[in-house]
């Protein structure tokens, strides 16, 4: 999974802003969304992302898994990642 | 966590978009030019001042910058500016295309722009050149061809006037055969020289109706093949909207001053003297300034006042 070309991400105090500058569309997300995007940018796979977030947020794995999968499918639906 | 569209510009630490008119010099004298471009301003930013702003754009991680003018390719530091921003932000360049030959197209391809927008105001030389005084349609079309050949994301911008509005369908077909990424259009703005030539240029309601009908047809015809985008609002409707929802963007003019928005005369900062981040804060406050809100409301009632947009007022 990779960020589409010309998609830019900037950290903000609420999380992150995602700007698809090619299609001129802006999205925002919270802290966890920001973490997932950063991990995706580092080339991490879904399972690794889930493990890292489980530890960071001390949440149970199933909850995190649902959240991460949902977020990633939203990113795909909105053409932010391929 | 949710991926959301709603954004309040006041929550952002810096703008998301910079529209930068890097110069005022131009080789053309378009009848509709919103910038009244032609000669350089006496106090345009020098190279050092420009690079100071560029560094701030990169530090603040501003994701998207549009370089315009005047004619930006006439700026002596144009390529150095682009080189500096390359890979750090998405760059769009707005140009009349007349200085793009094979060598320049290759140079542009190496800069990996988000896109180059070429202004093409007609499907025929006569129409284009009637509006774009001193312009050369063949050169603008050639620029599209050369850029596309080099793999540059190329877009065409068309401004409708009484002279050319009926050519939109033909222009879109031509754009598709050239292989452009997209065609952009919207109502002509009543500012700058367009305000002076308004009666000669402004299409009638009927002409606009046909224009948008053709656009809607073409959008269907080229669905999935080529992007066709039109902004359906005129500058007054845009102003009404922006009073409620200002854009997360700054408009820099060649002397380093920053305008609140193109159609209003208000200046909210000076990048020769102030930091970009401070100008961003002034911009946020500027929209609440009673002087701005009252004048904007007057403009909405009397669109003739749009002719004042290039007579700057410092906030
Ligand atoms: C001011 S020009 C500067 C860049 C370059 N010289 C060019 O013409 O493309 C930027 C864009 O604004 C468009 N434009 C100029 N006057 C306008 C007006 N009154 N209303 C809407 N668009 C306008 C031009 O056609 C061009 O596409
Ligand atoms: S629209 Fe562009 S090419 Fe025409 S006069 Fe203005 S700056 Fe020059």
Short mmCIF file of C-alpha atoms and ligand atoms in Angstrom, two decimals:
data_model
loop_
_atom_site.label_atom_id
_atom_site.label_comp_id
_atom_site.label_asym_id
_atom_site.label_seq_id
_atom_site.Cartn_x
_atom_site.Cartn_y
_atom_site.Cartn_z
CA UNK A 1 0.00 0.00 0.00
CA UNK A 2 1.28 3.36 -0.99
CA UNK A 3 0.14 6.96 -0.89
CA UNK A 4 -0.99 8.12 -4.32
CA UNK A 5 1.24 10.54 -6.16
CA UNK A 6 0.66 14.18 -5.17
CA UNK A 7 -1.05 13.23 -1.91
CA UNK A 8 0.47 15.29 0.90
CA UNK A 9 0.06 14.80 4.63
CA UNK A 10 0.70 17.41 7.29
CA UNK A 11 0.54 16.89 11.02
CA UNK A 12 -1.80 19.22 12.90
CA UNK A 13 -2.73 19.57 16.54
CA UNK A 14 -5.96 17.60 15.96
CA UNK A 15 -4.17 14.83 14.00
CA UNK A 16 -3.42 15.32 10.34
CA UNK A 17 -4.66 16.93 7.19
CA UNK A 18 -4.50 14.92 3.98
CA UNK A 19 -4.44 16.87 0.75
CA UNK A 20 -4.82 15.10 -2.56
CA UNK A 21 -3.36 17.97 -4.54
CA UNK A 22 -4.00 16.32 -7.90
CA UNK A 23 -7.74 16.03 -7.37
CA UNK A 24 -7.76 19.09 -5.08
CA UNK A 25 -9.53 17.28 -2.25
CA UNK A 26 -8.85 17.80 1.45
CA UNK A 27 -9.55 15.37 4.31
CA UNK A 28 -8.80 15.51 8.01
CA UNK A 29 -8.21 12.81 10.56
CA UNK A 30 -7.38 12.44 14.28
CA UNK A 31 -4.22 11.27 16.11
CA UNK A 32 -4.74 7.57 15.40
CA UNK A 33 -5.43 8.27 11.74
CA UNK A 34 -2.21 10.26 11.64
CA UNK A 35 -0.27 7.34 13.17
CA UNK A 36 -1.66 4.91 10.60
CA UNK A 37 -0.75 7.24 7.74
CA UNK A 38 2.79 7.66 9.06
CA UNK A 39 3.19 3.90 9.39
CA UNK A 40 1.85 3.37 5.87
CA UNK A 41 4.30 5.96 4.62
CA UNK A 42 7.10 3.98 6.29
CA UNK A 43 6.03 0.96 4.27
CA UNK A 44 4.52 -1.02 7.18
CA UNK A 45 2.00 -3.79 6.50
CA UNK A 46 -1.42 -3.94 8.17
CA UNK A 47 -0.41 -6.57 10.75
CA UNK A 48 2.63 -4.53 11.80
CA UNK A 49 0.51 -1.40 12.08
CA UNK A 50 -1.99 -3.21 14.30
CA UNK A 51 0.80 -4.47 16.58
CA UNK A 52 2.40 -1.05 16.92
CA UNK A 53 -0.90 0.69 17.69
CA UNK A 54 -1.96 -2.02 20.15
CA UNK A 55 1.09 -1.25 22.17
CA UNK A 56 0.87 2.51 21.85
CA UNK A 57 -2.78 2.82 22.80
CA UNK A 58 -2.92 -0.21 25.14
CA UNK A 59 -6.15 -1.35 23.52
CA UNK A 60 -7.26 -4.86 22.70
CA UNK A 61 -6.18 -6.21 19.33
CA UNK A 62 -9.69 -6.78 17.92
CA UNK A 63 -10.73 -3.21 18.50
CA UNK A 64 -7.60 -1.86 16.86
CA UNK A 65 -7.94 -4.31 13.96
CA UNK A 66 -11.47 -3.12 13.20
CA UNK A 67 -10.38 0.51 13.38
CA UNK A 68 -7.32 0.07 11.18
CA UNK A 69 -9.17 -1.95 8.54
CA UNK A 70 -12.00 0.55 8.44
CA UNK A 71 -9.63 3.48 8.10
CA UNK A 72 -7.59 1.82 5.39
CA UNK A 73 -10.68 0.99 3.37
CA UNK A 74 -11.77 4.63 3.69
CA UNK A 75 -8.36 5.72 2.40
CA UNK A 76 -8.78 3.37 -0.55
CA UNK A 77 -12.35 4.45 -1.29
CA UNK A 78 -11.24 8.06 -1.35
CA UNK A 79 -8.30 7.33 -3.64
CA UNK A 80 -5.65 8.33 -1.10
CA UNK A 81 -3.77 5.02 -1.17
CA UNK A 82 -3.40 2.37 -3.83
CA UNK B 1 -11.35 7.44 13.87
CA UNK B 2 -12.90 8.85 10.78
CA UNK B 3 -11.73 10.35 7.54
CA UNK B 4 -13.60 13.63 7.32
CA UNK B 5 -14.09 16.33 4.75
CA UNK B 6 -15.13 19.17 7.02
CA UNK B 7 -12.31 21.45 7.92
CA UNK B 8 -12.18 24.79 9.70
CA UNK B 9 -9.35 26.87 8.30
CA UNK B 10 -8.77 28.41 11.73
CA UNK B 11 -7.66 25.04 13.13
CA UNK B 12 -4.81 24.74 10.65
CA UNK B 13 -1.31 25.78 11.67
CA UNK B 14 -0.50 27.06 8.18
CA UNK B 15 -2.24 27.47 4.83
CA UNK B 16 -2.81 24.45 2.61
CA UNK B 17 -2.40 26.34 -0.62
CA UNK B 18 -0.43 29.34 -1.83
CA UNK B 19 -1.39 31.14 -5.01
CA UNK B 20 1.69 33.15 -5.87
CA UNK B 21 1.78 35.75 -8.61
CA UNK B 22 5.55 35.89 -8.92
CA UNK B 23 5.60 38.76 -11.41
CA UNK B 24 3.44 41.26 -13.18
CA UNK B 25 5.37 41.32 -16.43
CA UNK B 26 3.58 39.80 -19.38
CA UNK B 27 4.08 39.49 -23.12
CA UNK B 28 0.31 39.67 -23.73
CA UNK B 29 -2.38 42.21 -23.03
CA UNK B 30 -5.47 40.07 -22.57
CA UNK B 31 -8.71 42.04 -22.55
CA UNK B 32 -9.97 40.03 -19.57
CA UNK B 33 -6.79 39.97 -17.46
CA UNK B 34 -7.79 40.00 -13.80
CA UNK B 35 -4.25 41.05 -12.83
CA UNK B 36 -4.01 43.89 -15.35
CA UNK B 37 -0.61 42.39 -16.14
CA UNK B 38 1.86 43.91 -18.57
CA UNK B 39 4.75 45.74 -16.92
CA UNK B 40 6.63 44.83 -13.75
CA UNK B 41 5.62 46.50 -10.50
CA UNK B 42 8.33 48.83 -9.23
CA UNK B 43 8.66 47.04 -5.89
CA UNK B 44 8.53 43.35 -6.82
CA UNK B 45 10.33 40.96 -4.49
CA UNK B 46 13.97 40.35 -5.26
CA UNK B 47 15.59 36.93 -5.38
CA UNK B 48 16.64 36.96 -1.74
CA UNK B 49 13.14 37.94 -0.59
CA UNK B 50 11.60 35.24 -2.77
CA UNK B 51 13.89 32.55 -1.39
CA UNK B 52 13.15 33.66 2.12
CA UNK B 53 9.46 32.97 1.44
CA UNK B 54 10.25 29.68 -0.28
CA UNK B 55 12.13 28.45 2.79
CA UNK B 56 9.14 29.26 4.95
CA UNK B 57 6.80 27.42 2.58
CA UNK B 58 8.93 24.32 2.94
CA UNK B 59 9.37 24.67 6.72
CA UNK B 60 5.63 25.06 7.21
CA UNK B 61 5.01 22.03 4.97
CA UNK B 62 2.58 23.90 2.77
CA UNK B 63 1.45 21.09 0.47
CA UNK B 64 0.44 22.94 -2.68
CA UNK B 65 1.74 26.03 -4.48
CA UNK B 66 0.46 27.57 -7.71
CA UNK B 67 2.92 29.80 -9.54
CA UNK B 68 1.29 32.42 -11.69
CA UNK B 69 1.78 36.02 -12.76
CA UNK B 70 1.90 37.98 -15.07
CA UNK B 71 3.60 35.41 -17.18
CA UNK B 72 5.63 33.30 -14.71
CA UNK B 73 7.98 31.95 -17.38
CA UNK B 74 9.25 35.47 -17.90
CA UNK B 75 10.50 35.64 -14.31
CA UNK B 76 14.30 35.51 -14.28
CA UNK B 77 14.33 33.07 -11.33
CA UNK B 78 11.41 30.90 -12.41
CA UNK B 79 13.37 27.66 -12.76
CA UNK B 80 15.37 28.21 -9.58
CA UNK B 81 12.13 28.70 -7.67
CA UNK B 82 10.71 25.47 -9.07
CA UNK B 83 13.93 23.59 -8.41
CA UNK B 84 13.83 24.70 -4.78
CA UNK B 85 10.24 23.49 -4.31
CA UNK B 86 10.66 20.26 -6.28
CA UNK B 87 9.78 17.14 -4.23
CA UNK B 88 8.81 19.30 -1.25
CA UNK B 89 5.42 20.51 -2.35
CA UNK B 90 3.04 20.01 -5.27
CA UNK B 91 3.55 22.71 -7.88
CA UNK B 92 1.08 23.96 -10.44
CA UNK B 93 2.17 26.51 -13.01
CA UNK B 94 -0.27 28.78 -14.81
CA UNK B 95 1.08 30.04 -18.10
CA UNK B 96 0.06 31.35 -21.50
CA UNK B 97 2.37 28.67 -22.90
CA UNK B 98 4.12 30.95 -25.37
CA UNK B 99 7.63 30.32 -24.01
CA UNK B 100 7.42 26.55 -23.97
CA UNK B 101 9.54 25.04 -26.71
CA UNK B 102 11.08 21.58 -26.79
CA UNK B 103 13.96 22.51 -24.49
CA UNK B 104 11.73 24.19 -21.90
CA UNK B 105 9.24 21.30 -22.02
CA UNK B 106 12.08 18.89 -21.18
CA UNK B 107 13.22 21.13 -18.33
CA UNK B 108 9.67 21.29 -16.98
CA UNK B 109 9.30 17.50 -17.19
CA UNK B 110 12.31 17.14 -14.88
CA UNK B 111 10.66 19.34 -12.28
CA UNK B 112 7.80 16.85 -11.73
CA UNK B 113 5.07 19.45 -11.41
CA UNK B 114 1.61 18.47 -10.31
CA UNK B 115 0.53 20.16 -13.51
CA UNK B 116 1.03 22.91 -16.02
CA UNK B 117 -2.10 24.87 -16.87
CA UNK B 118 -2.10 26.43 -20.30
CA UNK B 119 -4.60 29.18 -21.02
CA UNK B 120 -6.44 28.43 -24.22
CA UNK B 121 -9.31 30.80 -24.79
CA UNK B 122 -10.58 29.42 -28.06
CA UNK B 123 -10.71 26.41 -30.34
CA UNK B 124 -9.46 28.59 -33.19
CA UNK B 125 -6.61 31.13 -33.49
CA UNK B 126 -8.99 33.98 -34.30
CA UNK B 127 -11.07 33.63 -31.14
CA UNK B 128 -8.13 33.07 -28.80
CA UNK B 129 -6.13 35.97 -30.20
CA UNK B 130 -9.10 38.34 -30.22
CA UNK B 131 -9.21 38.08 -26.42
CA UNK B 132 -5.51 37.48 -25.79
CA UNK B 133 -4.03 40.52 -27.47
CA UNK B 134 -0.55 39.75 -28.79
CA UNK B 135 -1.19 36.05 -28.17
CA UNK B 136 -0.46 33.17 -30.48
CA UNK B 137 -2.87 30.23 -30.42
CA UNK B 138 -0.52 27.96 -32.37
CA UNK B 139 2.19 28.43 -29.76
CA UNK B 140 -0.20 27.68 -26.88
CA UNK B 141 -1.40 24.50 -28.61
CA UNK B 142 2.20 23.53 -29.41
CA UNK B 143 3.08 24.01 -25.73
CA UNK B 144 0.37 21.48 -24.81
CA UNK B 145 1.70 19.00 -27.37
CA UNK B 146 5.32 19.33 -26.26
CA UNK B 147 4.47 19.02 -22.57
CA UNK B 148 2.26 15.99 -23.16
CA UNK B 149 5.02 14.39 -25.21
CA UNK B 150 7.35 14.82 -22.23
CA UNK B 151 4.80 13.24 -19.90
CA UNK B 152 3.85 16.45 -18.08
CA UNK B 153 0.37 16.56 -16.56
CA UNK B 154 -1.12 19.27 -18.76
CA UNK B 155 -4.38 21.10 -18.20
CA UNK B 156 -6.22 23.64 -20.29
CA UNK B 157 -7.93 26.66 -18.74
CA UNK B 158 -10.67 28.39 -20.68
CA UNK B 159 -12.28 31.68 -19.63
CA UNK B 160 -15.66 32.24 -21.30
CA UNK B 161 -16.44 35.63 -22.81
CA UNK B 162 -18.83 36.83 -25.48
CA UNK B 163 -16.06 36.15 -28.01
CA UNK B 164 -15.36 32.51 -27.31
CA UNK B 165 -18.12 30.98 -25.20
CA UNK B 166 -19.66 29.15 -28.16
CA UNK B 167 -16.39 27.26 -28.80
CA UNK B 168 -16.34 25.34 -25.51
CA UNK B 169 -17.52 22.05 -27.01
CA UNK B 170 -15.01 22.21 -29.83
CA UNK B 171 -12.25 23.15 -27.39
CA UNK B 172 -12.99 20.17 -25.15
CA UNK B 173 -12.92 17.78 -28.12
CA UNK B 174 -9.62 19.27 -29.19
CA UNK B 175 -8.23 18.98 -25.64
CA UNK B 176 -9.12 15.29 -25.63
CA UNK B 177 -7.43 14.69 -28.95
CA UNK B 178 -4.31 16.43 -27.63
CA UNK B 179 -4.30 14.11 -24.60
CA UNK B 180 -4.55 16.70 -21.84
CA UNK B 181 -5.27 15.66 -18.27
CA UNK B 182 -8.15 18.07 -17.81
CA UNK B 183 -10.07 21.15 -18.91
CA UNK B 184 -10.94 23.81 -16.34
CA UNK B 185 -13.35 26.65 -16.72
CA UNK B 186 -15.81 28.85 -14.84
CA UNK B 187 -17.46 32.23 -15.16
CA UNK B 188 -15.24 35.18 -16.00
CA UNK B 189 -14.43 37.31 -12.92
CA UNK B 190 -15.35 40.97 -13.06
CA UNK B 191 -11.98 42.21 -11.87
CA UNK B 192 -8.96 43.96 -13.37
CA UNK B 193 -9.22 44.59 -17.11
CA UNK B 194 -12.33 42.37 -17.28
CA UNK B 195 -14.12 44.96 -15.12
CA UNK B 196 -13.07 47.74 -17.53
CA UNK B 197 -14.21 45.72 -20.56
CA UNK B 198 -17.20 44.14 -18.84
CA UNK B 199 -19.94 45.09 -21.31
CA UNK B 200 -17.89 43.87 -24.23
CA UNK B 201 -16.90 40.59 -22.56
CA UNK B 202 -19.61 39.39 -20.18
CA UNK B 203 -21.67 36.56 -21.72
CA UNK B 204 -25.46 36.77 -21.45
CA UNK B 205 -27.45 34.49 -19.17
CA UNK B 206 -28.62 32.57 -22.22
CA UNK B 207 -25.03 32.10 -23.39
CA UNK B 208 -24.04 30.85 -19.95
CA UNK B 209 -27.00 28.48 -19.91
CA UNK B 210 -25.92 26.91 -23.21
CA UNK B 211 -22.31 26.85 -22.02
CA UNK B 212 -23.09 24.87 -18.87
CA UNK B 213 -25.41 22.56 -20.79
CA UNK B 214 -22.60 21.74 -23.23
CA UNK B 215 -20.20 21.26 -20.34
CA UNK B 216 -22.56 18.81 -18.65
CA UNK B 217 -22.88 16.86 -21.89
CA UNK B 218 -19.13 16.77 -22.38
CA UNK B 219 -18.57 15.66 -18.79
CA UNK B 220 -20.75 12.62 -19.53
CA UNK B 221 -19.09 12.01 -22.90
CA UNK B 222 -15.56 12.05 -21.46
CA UNK B 223 -16.35 10.38 -18.13
CA UNK B 224 -13.33 8.32 -17.08
CA UNK B 225 -11.31 9.58 -20.08
CA UNK B 226 -10.54 13.19 -19.30
CA UNK B 227 -11.28 15.43 -16.35
CA UNK B 228 -13.61 18.34 -17.11
CA UNK B 229 -14.17 20.71 -14.25
CA UNK B 230 -16.15 23.89 -14.04
CA UNK B 231 -16.64 26.20 -11.11
CA UNK B 232 -20.34 27.03 -11.31
CA UNK B 233 -20.35 30.20 -9.20
CA UNK B 234 -19.53 33.72 -10.21
CA UNK B 235 -17.23 35.92 -8.20
CA UNK B 236 -20.08 37.41 -6.14
CA UNK B 237 -21.38 34.00 -5.15
CA UNK B 238 -17.82 33.01 -4.31
CA UNK B 239 -17.44 36.08 -2.11
CA UNK B 240 -20.66 35.31 -0.22
CA UNK B 241 -19.40 31.81 0.43
CA UNK B 242 -15.93 32.93 1.48
CA UNK B 243 -17.34 35.37 4.04
CA UNK B 244 -18.67 32.27 5.82
CA UNK B 245 -15.93 29.82 4.90
CA UNK B 246 -12.61 31.45 4.05
CA UNK B 247 -10.23 29.24 2.08
CA UNK B 248 -7.14 27.76 3.74
CA UNK B 249 -4.99 29.64 1.27
CA UNK B 250 -2.97 32.81 0.79
CA UNK B 251 -2.64 34.90 -2.34
CA UNK B 252 0.80 36.50 -2.71
CA UNK B 253 1.19 39.33 -5.21
CA UNK B 254 4.51 40.22 -6.87
CA UNK B 255 5.55 42.82 -4.28
CA UNK B 256 5.21 40.32 -1.44
CA UNK B 257 1.92 41.67 -0.14
CA UNK B 258 -0.72 39.10 0.70
CA UNK B 259 -4.31 39.57 -0.35
CA UNK B 260 -7.27 38.25 1.58
CA UNK B 261 -8.88 37.14 -1.68
CA UNK B 262 -8.52 38.19 -5.33
CA UNK B 263 -11.81 40.11 -5.72
CA UNK B 264 -11.31 42.27 -2.58
CA UNK B 265 -8.67 45.00 -2.25
CA UNK B 266 -7.58 44.05 1.29
CA UNK B 267 -3.96 43.26 2.14
CA UNK B 268 -3.39 41.19 5.29
CA UNK B 269 0.40 41.12 5.31
CA UNK B 270 3.72 41.88 3.70
CA UNK B 271 6.18 39.03 3.22
CA UNK B 272 9.06 41.43 2.73
CA UNK B 273 8.61 42.44 6.37
CA UNK B 274 6.63 39.72 8.07
CA UNK B 275 6.87 35.97 8.54
CA UNK B 276 4.47 33.79 6.60
CA UNK B 277 3.13 32.26 9.80
CA UNK B 278 2.28 35.72 11.17
CA UNK B 279 0.58 36.69 7.92
CA UNK B 280 -1.48 33.49 8.22
CA UNK B 281 -2.68 34.65 11.63
CA UNK B 282 -3.50 38.11 10.19
CA UNK B 283 -5.43 36.40 7.41
CA UNK B 284 -7.57 34.52 9.94
CA UNK B 285 -8.35 37.74 11.81
CA UNK B 286 -8.72 39.73 8.58
CA UNK B 287 -11.88 37.88 7.62
CA UNK B 288 -13.52 39.06 10.84
CA UNK B 289 -12.50 42.70 10.33
CA UNK B 290 -15.69 44.86 10.13
CA UNK B 291 -14.08 46.94 7.34
CA UNK B 292 -13.72 43.79 5.23
CA UNK B 293 -17.17 42.45 5.97
CA UNK B 294 -18.90 45.75 5.30
CA UNK B 295 -17.03 46.34 2.04
CA UNK B 296 -17.65 42.76 0.90
CA UNK B 297 -21.37 43.20 1.55
CA UNK B 298 -21.33 46.43 -0.47
CA UNK B 299 -19.59 44.64 -3.33
CA UNK B 300 -22.19 41.89 -3.22
CA UNK B 301 -24.90 44.57 -3.64
CA UNK B 302 -22.95 46.58 -6.24
CA UNK B 303 -20.67 44.26 -8.28
CA UNK B 304 -19.27 47.34 -10.04
CA UNK B 305 -17.10 47.84 -6.94
CA UNK B 306 -15.13 44.76 -7.97
CA UNK B 307 -13.23 47.15 -10.22
CA UNK B 308 -11.51 48.37 -6.99
CA UNK B 309 -9.93 44.98 -6.30
CA UNK B 310 -6.45 45.98 -7.48
CA UNK B 311 -6.43 49.26 -5.49
CA UNK B 312 -5.02 47.74 -2.33
CA UNK B 313 -6.12 48.62 1.17
CA UNK B 314 -3.85 47.59 4.04
CA UNK B 315 -5.64 46.08 7.02
C1 LIG C 1 -3.76 35.92 -14.69
S1 LIG C 1 -3.28 34.54 -15.63
C2 LIG C 1 -1.54 34.39 -15.26
C3 LIG C 1 -0.87 33.23 -15.93
C4 LIG C 1 -0.64 33.35 -17.42
N1 LIG C 1 -0.20 34.61 -17.84
C5 LIG C 1 -1.88 32.92 -18.19
O1 LIG C 1 -2.53 33.73 -18.82
O2 LIG C 1 -2.20 31.73 -18.10
C6 LIG C 1 -3.95 33.14 -14.75
C7 LIG C 1 -5.28 32.61 -15.26
O3 LIG C 1 -6.30 33.55 -14.96
C8 LIG C 1 -7.17 33.61 -16.05
N2 LIG C 1 -7.89 34.90 -16.00
C9 LIG C 1 -7.42 36.10 -16.33
N3 LIG C 1 -8.37 37.03 -16.17
C10 LIG C 1 -9.47 36.40 -15.71
C11 LIG C 1 -10.77 36.84 -15.35
N4 LIG C 1 -11.13 38.11 -15.45
N5 LIG C 1 -11.65 35.92 -14.91
C12 LIG C 1 -11.29 34.60 -14.81
N6 LIG C 1 -10.06 34.14 -15.13
C13 LIG C 1 -9.17 35.03 -15.59
C14 LIG C 1 -6.25 33.48 -17.24
O4 LIG C 1 -6.96 33.16 -18.42
C15 LIG C 1 -5.32 32.41 -16.77
O5 LIG C 1 -5.85 31.12 -17.05
S1 LIG C 2 -4.18 36.64 -18.55
FE1 LIG C 2 -2.07 35.92 -18.40
S2 LIG C 2 -1.26 36.19 -20.47
FE2 LIG C 2 -3.09 37.42 -20.36
S3 LIG C 2 -2.36 39.47 -19.81
FE3 LIG C 2 -2.98 38.41 -17.93
S4 LIG C 2 -1.12 37.55 -17.17
FE4 LIG C 2 -0.75 38.03 -19.33
#
